[in-house]
Amino acid sequence: MCETVMAGHNRGVQILSFMLNRRWTLALAAAVLALMPAVAWAAEKKGMSSEGIFVLEIILLLLVGRGIGELLERLGQPAVMGQLIGGILLGPSLLGWLWPAAERLVFAGDAAQKSMINAIAQLGVLMLLLLTGMETDLRLVRRVGRACFSISATGVAVPFGLGFVAAQFMPASLLATGSERIVAGLFLGTALSISSVKIVAMVVREMNFMRRDLGQIIVSSAIIEDTIGWVIIAITIGIATHGRIELGGLAFTLAGVAAFMGFSFTLGRRIVFDAIRWTNDTFRSEYAVVTVILAIMGAMALITDLIGVHTVLGAFVAGILVGESPILSRHIEGQLRGVITALFMPVFFGVAGLSADLTVLMDPQLALLTLALVAIASIGKFGGAFIGAEAAGMTRAEGIAVGCGMNARGSTEVIVASIGLSIGVLSHNLFTMIVTMAVITTLAMPPTLRWALGRLPMGELEKKRLEREEIDQRGFIASLERLLVVVDEGVVGRFAAYLAGVIGAGKPTTVLHASGESEADPGEAAHLDEVEKGAEEGREAAKQANEEPVREAPLTRRRHEVQLSPETVAKEARKGYGMLLIGLGRAVTSKGSFSRRLNDVAGAFDGPLCLVLKPAGAGRHMPRLGPRSGRILVPVNGTSVARRGAELALAIAAVTGAPVKMLYVAWVGRDELRDTVSHRRREAVLKDIVALADRYGVEIETAIRSKAAAADAIARQAGRNVALIVMGVARRPGEELIFGETTSGVLQRCPCPVMLISDARLRRDDEEREALRSGTGTG
């Protein structure tokens, strides 16, 4: 009874919260709309400089666009449509209709005044295309396969053909002065055929379909359509600049676009990667990488302008290359995305809305033509995508869902129409019709796609893939972006270098080669060979497992003739690394503690550590891991850091084929009571480990030891054909490396190499709280 009352109370709170949020959103939108005439009246009475009016334009476009966008997003619609509708309301469609003097004063001033806001809008186009390119995941396209190519081919061809034909029969009054029907038809066909990746992805992600097979096909098809569309529009603009189709000019444009695309995705990709990495590693000033990304965008936009096509193609391709850069962190991408989304996107779509005059639709003929355009766009896009889905062997329900998803336009079509209006190919009336079509089809897409996706069941293979990807999302190795490696010339260093290649396959890796204190001197090249060998085995293992191919990532080496100093490691660490892997000879004392050299190197890094160690009792030679080698022993106890050790061991086993044994170590004094809770906890831990092993395709053996001390249990197992022990350990507060008595005991007693992976160093404000708690982890 009490639980029922509480559940009802919680549900009531949720409903009340939603109603209040909606009320506040409506109040905000109403306040912003009410503010417009007041500000315009003040500007008219008091007088404003051109700079003041420019600032007022920016403020109004930001506030109105953001307010209406927030309202639409709460209603399940794309927020970008709110920014476009905000511009429409501030333009001749509403403000200019209700108060023409205020609209002329703020938004319809002289040419110089207009050029100020238009300059921001034009820069916004490039920034939007940069962001669109960064969101274009070509790996997703390659993973999905031929279905998206079939859908995008017919999904572009059918509506493009219908739009081109429609332009040949539209009234001459809709054509811009001096514009040819063929050129106008190319623009109209392109505007009707492209799908907006941003809006498609938004709805698919909201429906939790982004990782579903069909969701990935829909998004991949939109990516291909966007790419094809921007190539087409670039060529169309090249034709439009001549005013007519000239075979010589068209051949030059096509050759220039082909050469640009070929250069960009070969040598250009390497140049962009190296420029971003060099800037990140060299510059100390804030946002240096963002500056270089913008410079790359500008340079590629200039190149496309010089070959006679629009700058948007260069910005879009630059975004693709930047998004594929292996050194681009989520933090840097978030900084760039923030300024584009907060400033340039509302301004551009607001200015596009200002150029549309919906009052012309009061003309019955134009209203009917607009409805016809909406019907042609929707039927063409749905029919083309549906035909492509049928050709790819998809079911009818899947084809309907694909057709509904591809009908989203919005941002891309508005950009195309704005370019056509600015170069004089489209008239204002035709531009208004295209914007209206984009708004209607975009607002209709989310509910239709939700309805279509809700009717699709999930297959068994797809369910297993989703479970595997869900495990990856919680994984440490999958989220590791960049690896720093410190090794010396000895056998431990070579073994650590090999393991670094296995773990860091596909990730940018920097190797700091330390000299001195080693048993042998195979040379620096040998270590790099080991890293590359491990990485090559990792790529081959991924290929055999039918997973996404692991791309080659840059390997940087730095030689230090003198003993590697902590300052050198700290300087390198500031460039941004997800983990430091250390392999140094004579790093473990006979008492299970660590050498001063290892403490100094590890102390210079605040993030997670991975230590490859050879205890005093281990043999001189390090093992070669493989299917017939000794086992990898992994002690676990249910903590997050112990799970990280298990994940690391399974990642190594998946590449090398070495057998794995998971040893659940129950701490005496904690798990000694054999109660139901303890038993369930052990089952949950092992079940999670088994699921993790299944994700990596590794068969494991499990065992539970709870009667002896943890170090004793691990040491006994280590003497039974074990080649490597991998342990997740908690890093204790302090200047020196301390992982607890269990770790020290293992390093004293075990006759095989040990690999420790720890969490990050505790911040100083956490150390006092941590001192009050008992330690965690296997250590």
CSV table of C-alpha atoms in Angstrom, one decimal, residues 201-393:
chain,number,residue,atom,x,y,z
A,201,ALA,CA,20.4,11.6,-36.4
A,202,MET,CA,18.6,13.6,-33.7
A,203,VAL,CA,15.3,11.7,-34.1
A,204,VAL,CA,17.0,8.3,-34.5
A,205,ARG,CA,19.1,8.9,-31.4
A,206,GLU,CA,16.1,10.1,-29.4
A,207,MET,CA,14.3,6.8,-30.3
A,208,ASN,CA,17.3,4.8,-29.1
A,209,PHE,CA,17.7,3.5,-32.6
A,210,MET,CA,21.2,5.0,-33.3
A,211,ARG,CA,22.9,1.6,-32.6
A,212,ARG,CA,20.1,-0.5,-34.2
A,213,ASP,CA,20.8,-1.9,-37.7
A,214,LEU,CA,18.0,0.1,-39.3
A,215,GLY,CA,18.9,3.3,-37.5
A,216,GLN,CA,22.5,3.0,-38.7
A,217,ILE,CA,21.3,2.4,-42.3
A,218,ILE,CA,19.1,5.5,-42.1
A,219,VAL,CA,21.9,7.7,-40.8
A,220,SER,CA,24.4,6.3,-43.2
A,221,SER,CA,22.1,6.9,-46.2
A,222,ALA,CA,21.7,10.5,-45.0
A,223,ILE,CA,25.5,10.9,-44.8
A,224,ILE,CA,25.9,9.7,-48.3
A,225,GLU,CA,23.1,11.9,-49.6
A,226,ASP,CA,24.6,14.9,-47.9
A,227,THR,CA,28.0,14.2,-49.4
A,228,ILE,CA,26.6,13.6,-52.9
A,229,GLY,CA,24.4,16.7,-52.5
A,230,TRP,CA,27.3,19.0,-51.7
A,231,VAL,CA,29.3,17.8,-54.6
A,232,ILE,CA,26.3,18.4,-56.9
A,233,ILE,CA,25.6,21.8,-55.5
A,234,ALA,CA,29.3,22.8,-55.8
A,235,ILE,CA,29.2,21.8,-59.5
A,236,THR,CA,25.8,23.5,-60.0
A,237,ILE,CA,27.2,26.8,-58.5
A,238,GLY,CA,30.1,26.5,-60.9
A,239,ILE,CA,27.6,26.3,-63.8
A,240,ALA,CA,25.6,29.1,-62.4
A,241,THR,CA,28.5,31.5,-62.3
A,242,HIS,CA,28.7,31.2,-66.1
A,243,GLY,CA,25.0,31.8,-66.4
A,244,ARG,CA,24.7,28.8,-68.7
A,245,ILE,CA,26.1,25.3,-69.3
A,246,GLU,CA,29.4,25.4,-71.0
A,247,LEU,CA,31.0,22.0,-71.7
A,248,GLY,CA,34.6,23.4,-71.3
A,249,GLY,CA,33.7,25.1,-68.0
A,250,LEU,CA,31.7,22.0,-66.8
A,251,ALA,CA,34.6,19.7,-67.6
A,252,PHE,CA,37.1,22.0,-65.7
A,253,THR,CA,34.7,22.1,-62.7
A,254,LEU,CA,34.3,18.3,-62.7
A,255,ALA,CA,38.0,17.7,-63.0
A,256,GLY,CA,38.7,20.2,-60.2
A,257,VAL,CA,36.2,18.6,-57.8
A,258,ALA,CA,37.6,15.1,-58.6
A,259,ALA,CA,41.1,16.3,-58.0
A,260,PHE,CA,40.2,18.1,-54.8
A,261,MET,CA,38.3,15.1,-53.4
A,262,GLY,CA,41.1,12.7,-54.3
A,263,PHE,CA,43.8,14.9,-52.7
A,264,SER,CA,41.7,15.5,-49.6
A,265,PHE,CA,41.2,11.8,-48.8
A,266,THR,CA,44.7,10.7,-49.5
A,267,LEU,CA,47.6,13.2,-48.8
A,268,GLY,CA,45.2,15.8,-47.4
A,269,ARG,CA,44.0,13.4,-44.6
A,270,ARG,CA,47.6,13.0,-43.4
A,271,ILE,CA,48.3,16.7,-43.5
A,272,VAL,CA,45.2,17.5,-41.4
A,273,PHE,CA,46.1,14.7,-38.9
A,274,ASP,CA,49.6,15.9,-38.5
A,275,ALA,CA,48.7,19.6,-38.2
A,276,ILE,CA,46.2,18.9,-35.4
A,277,ARG,CA,48.6,16.6,-33.6
A,278,TRP,CA,51.6,19.0,-33.9
A,279,THR,CA,49.5,21.9,-32.7
A,280,ASN,CA,48.1,19.9,-29.7
A,281,ASP,CA,51.6,18.8,-28.8
A,282,THR,CA,53.5,22.0,-29.4
A,283,PHE,CA,51.3,25.0,-28.5
A,284,ARG,CA,50.7,25.9,-24.8
A,285,SER,CA,48.1,28.7,-25.5
A,286,GLU,CA,44.4,28.1,-25.1
A,287,TYR,CA,42.2,26.7,-27.9
A,288,ALA,CA,45.2,26.4,-30.3
A,289,VAL,CA,43.8,23.3,-31.9
A,290,VAL,CA,40.4,25.0,-32.5
A,291,THR,CA,42.3,27.8,-34.2
A,292,VAL,CA,44.1,25.4,-36.5
A,293,ILE,CA,40.8,23.6,-37.3
A,294,LEU,CA,39.3,26.9,-38.4
A,295,ALA,CA,42.4,27.7,-40.5
A,296,ILE,CA,42.1,24.2,-42.2
A,297,MET,CA,38.5,24.9,-42.9
A,298,GLY,CA,39.3,28.3,-44.4
A,299,ALA,CA,42.2,27.0,-46.5
A,300,MET,CA,40.1,24.1,-48.0
A,301,ALA,CA,37.2,26.6,-48.6
A,302,LEU,CA,39.6,28.8,-50.5
A,303,ILE,CA,40.8,25.9,-52.6
A,304,THR,CA,37.3,25.0,-53.7
A,305,ASP,CA,36.6,28.7,-54.5
A,306,LEU,CA,39.7,28.8,-56.7
A,307,ILE,CA,38.6,25.8,-58.7
A,308,GLY,CA,35.3,27.5,-59.4
A,309,VAL,CA,32.9,25.8,-56.9
A,310,HIS,CA,31.4,27.1,-53.7
A,311,THR,CA,33.4,27.3,-50.5
A,312,VAL,CA,30.8,25.1,-48.7
A,313,LEU,CA,32.3,22.0,-50.3
A,314,GLY,CA,35.8,22.8,-48.9
A,315,ALA,CA,34.3,23.4,-45.4
A,316,PHE,CA,32.3,20.1,-45.5
A,317,VAL,CA,35.3,18.0,-46.6
A,318,ALA,CA,37.5,19.8,-44.0
A,319,GLY,CA,34.9,18.7,-41.3
A,320,ILE,CA,35.1,15.1,-42.5
A,321,LEU,CA,38.9,15.0,-42.2
A,322,VAL,CA,38.9,16.8,-38.8
A,323,GLY,CA,36.3,14.4,-37.5
A,324,GLU,CA,38.4,11.4,-38.5
A,325,SER,CA,41.6,12.8,-36.9
A,326,PRO,CA,42.7,10.2,-34.3
A,327,ILE,CA,44.1,13.0,-32.0
A,328,LEU,CA,40.9,15.0,-31.8
A,329,SER,CA,39.6,14.8,-28.2
A,330,ARG,CA,36.0,15.0,-27.2
A,331,HIS,CA,36.9,18.1,-25.2
A,332,ILE,CA,38.2,20.0,-28.2
A,333,GLU,CA,35.3,18.9,-30.4
A,334,GLY,CA,32.9,20.0,-27.7
A,335,GLN,CA,34.5,23.5,-27.6
A,336,LEU,CA,34.1,23.9,-31.4
A,337,ARG,CA,30.5,22.5,-31.4
A,338,GLY,CA,29.6,24.9,-28.6
A,339,VAL,CA,30.4,28.1,-30.4
A,340,ILE,CA,28.8,26.9,-33.6
A,341,THR,CA,25.6,25.8,-32.0
A,342,ALA,CA,25.3,28.8,-29.7
A,343,LEU,CA,26.1,31.6,-32.1
A,344,PHE,CA,26.6,30.8,-35.8
A,345,MET,CA,23.7,28.3,-36.2
A,346,PRO,CA,20.9,30.6,-34.7
A,347,VAL,CA,22.2,33.6,-36.7
A,348,PHE,CA,22.4,31.8,-40.0
A,349,PHE,CA,19.0,30.2,-39.8
A,350,GLY,CA,17.5,33.4,-38.4
A,351,VAL,CA,18.9,35.4,-41.4
A,352,ALA,CA,17.5,32.7,-43.7
A,353,GLY,CA,14.1,33.1,-42.1
A,354,LEU,CA,14.3,36.9,-42.5
A,355,SER,CA,14.7,36.4,-46.2
A,356,ALA,CA,11.4,34.3,-46.4
A,357,ASP,CA,8.2,36.2,-46.8
A,358,LEU,CA,5.3,33.9,-46.0
A,359,THR,CA,2.8,36.7,-46.8
A,360,VAL,CA,3.2,35.8,-50.5
A,361,LEU,CA,1.5,32.5,-49.8
A,362,MET,CA,-1.7,34.5,-49.4
A,363,ASP,CA,-1.8,34.4,-53.2
A,364,PRO,CA,-3.8,31.2,-54.0
A,365,GLN,CA,-1.7,30.3,-56.9
A,366,LEU,CA,1.6,30.4,-54.9
A,367,ALA,CA,-0.1,28.6,-52.0
A,368,LEU,CA,-1.1,25.8,-54.4
A,369,LEU,CA,2.3,25.6,-56.0
A,370,THR,CA,3.9,25.4,-52.5
A,371,LEU,CA,1.6,22.5,-51.6
A,372,ALA,CA,2.5,20.8,-54.9
A,373,LEU,CA,6.2,21.3,-54.1
A,374,VAL,CA,5.7,19.7,-50.7
A,375,ALA,CA,3.9,16.8,-52.2
A,376,ILE,CA,6.6,16.3,-54.9
A,377,ALA,CA,9.4,16.5,-52.3
A,378,SER,CA,7.7,14.0,-49.9
A,379,ILE,CA,6.6,11.5,-52.6
A,380,GLY,CA,9.9,11.7,-54.4
A,381,LYS,CA,12.0,11.3,-51.3
A,382,PHE,CA,9.8,8.6,-49.7
A,383,GLY,CA,9.4,6.7,-53.0
A,384,GLY,CA,13.1,6.9,-53.9
A,385,ALA,CA,14.2,5.7,-50.5
A,386,PHE,CA,11.6,2.9,-50.4
A,387,ILE,CA,12.7,1.7,-53.9
A,388,GLY,CA,16.3,1.6,-52.7
A,389,ALA,CA,15.3,-0.4,-49.6
A,390,GLU,CA,13.4,-2.9,-51.7
A,391,ALA,CA,16.4,-3.2,-54.0
A,392,ALA,CA,18.6,-3.9,-51.0
A,393,GLY,CA,16.4,-6.8,-49.9
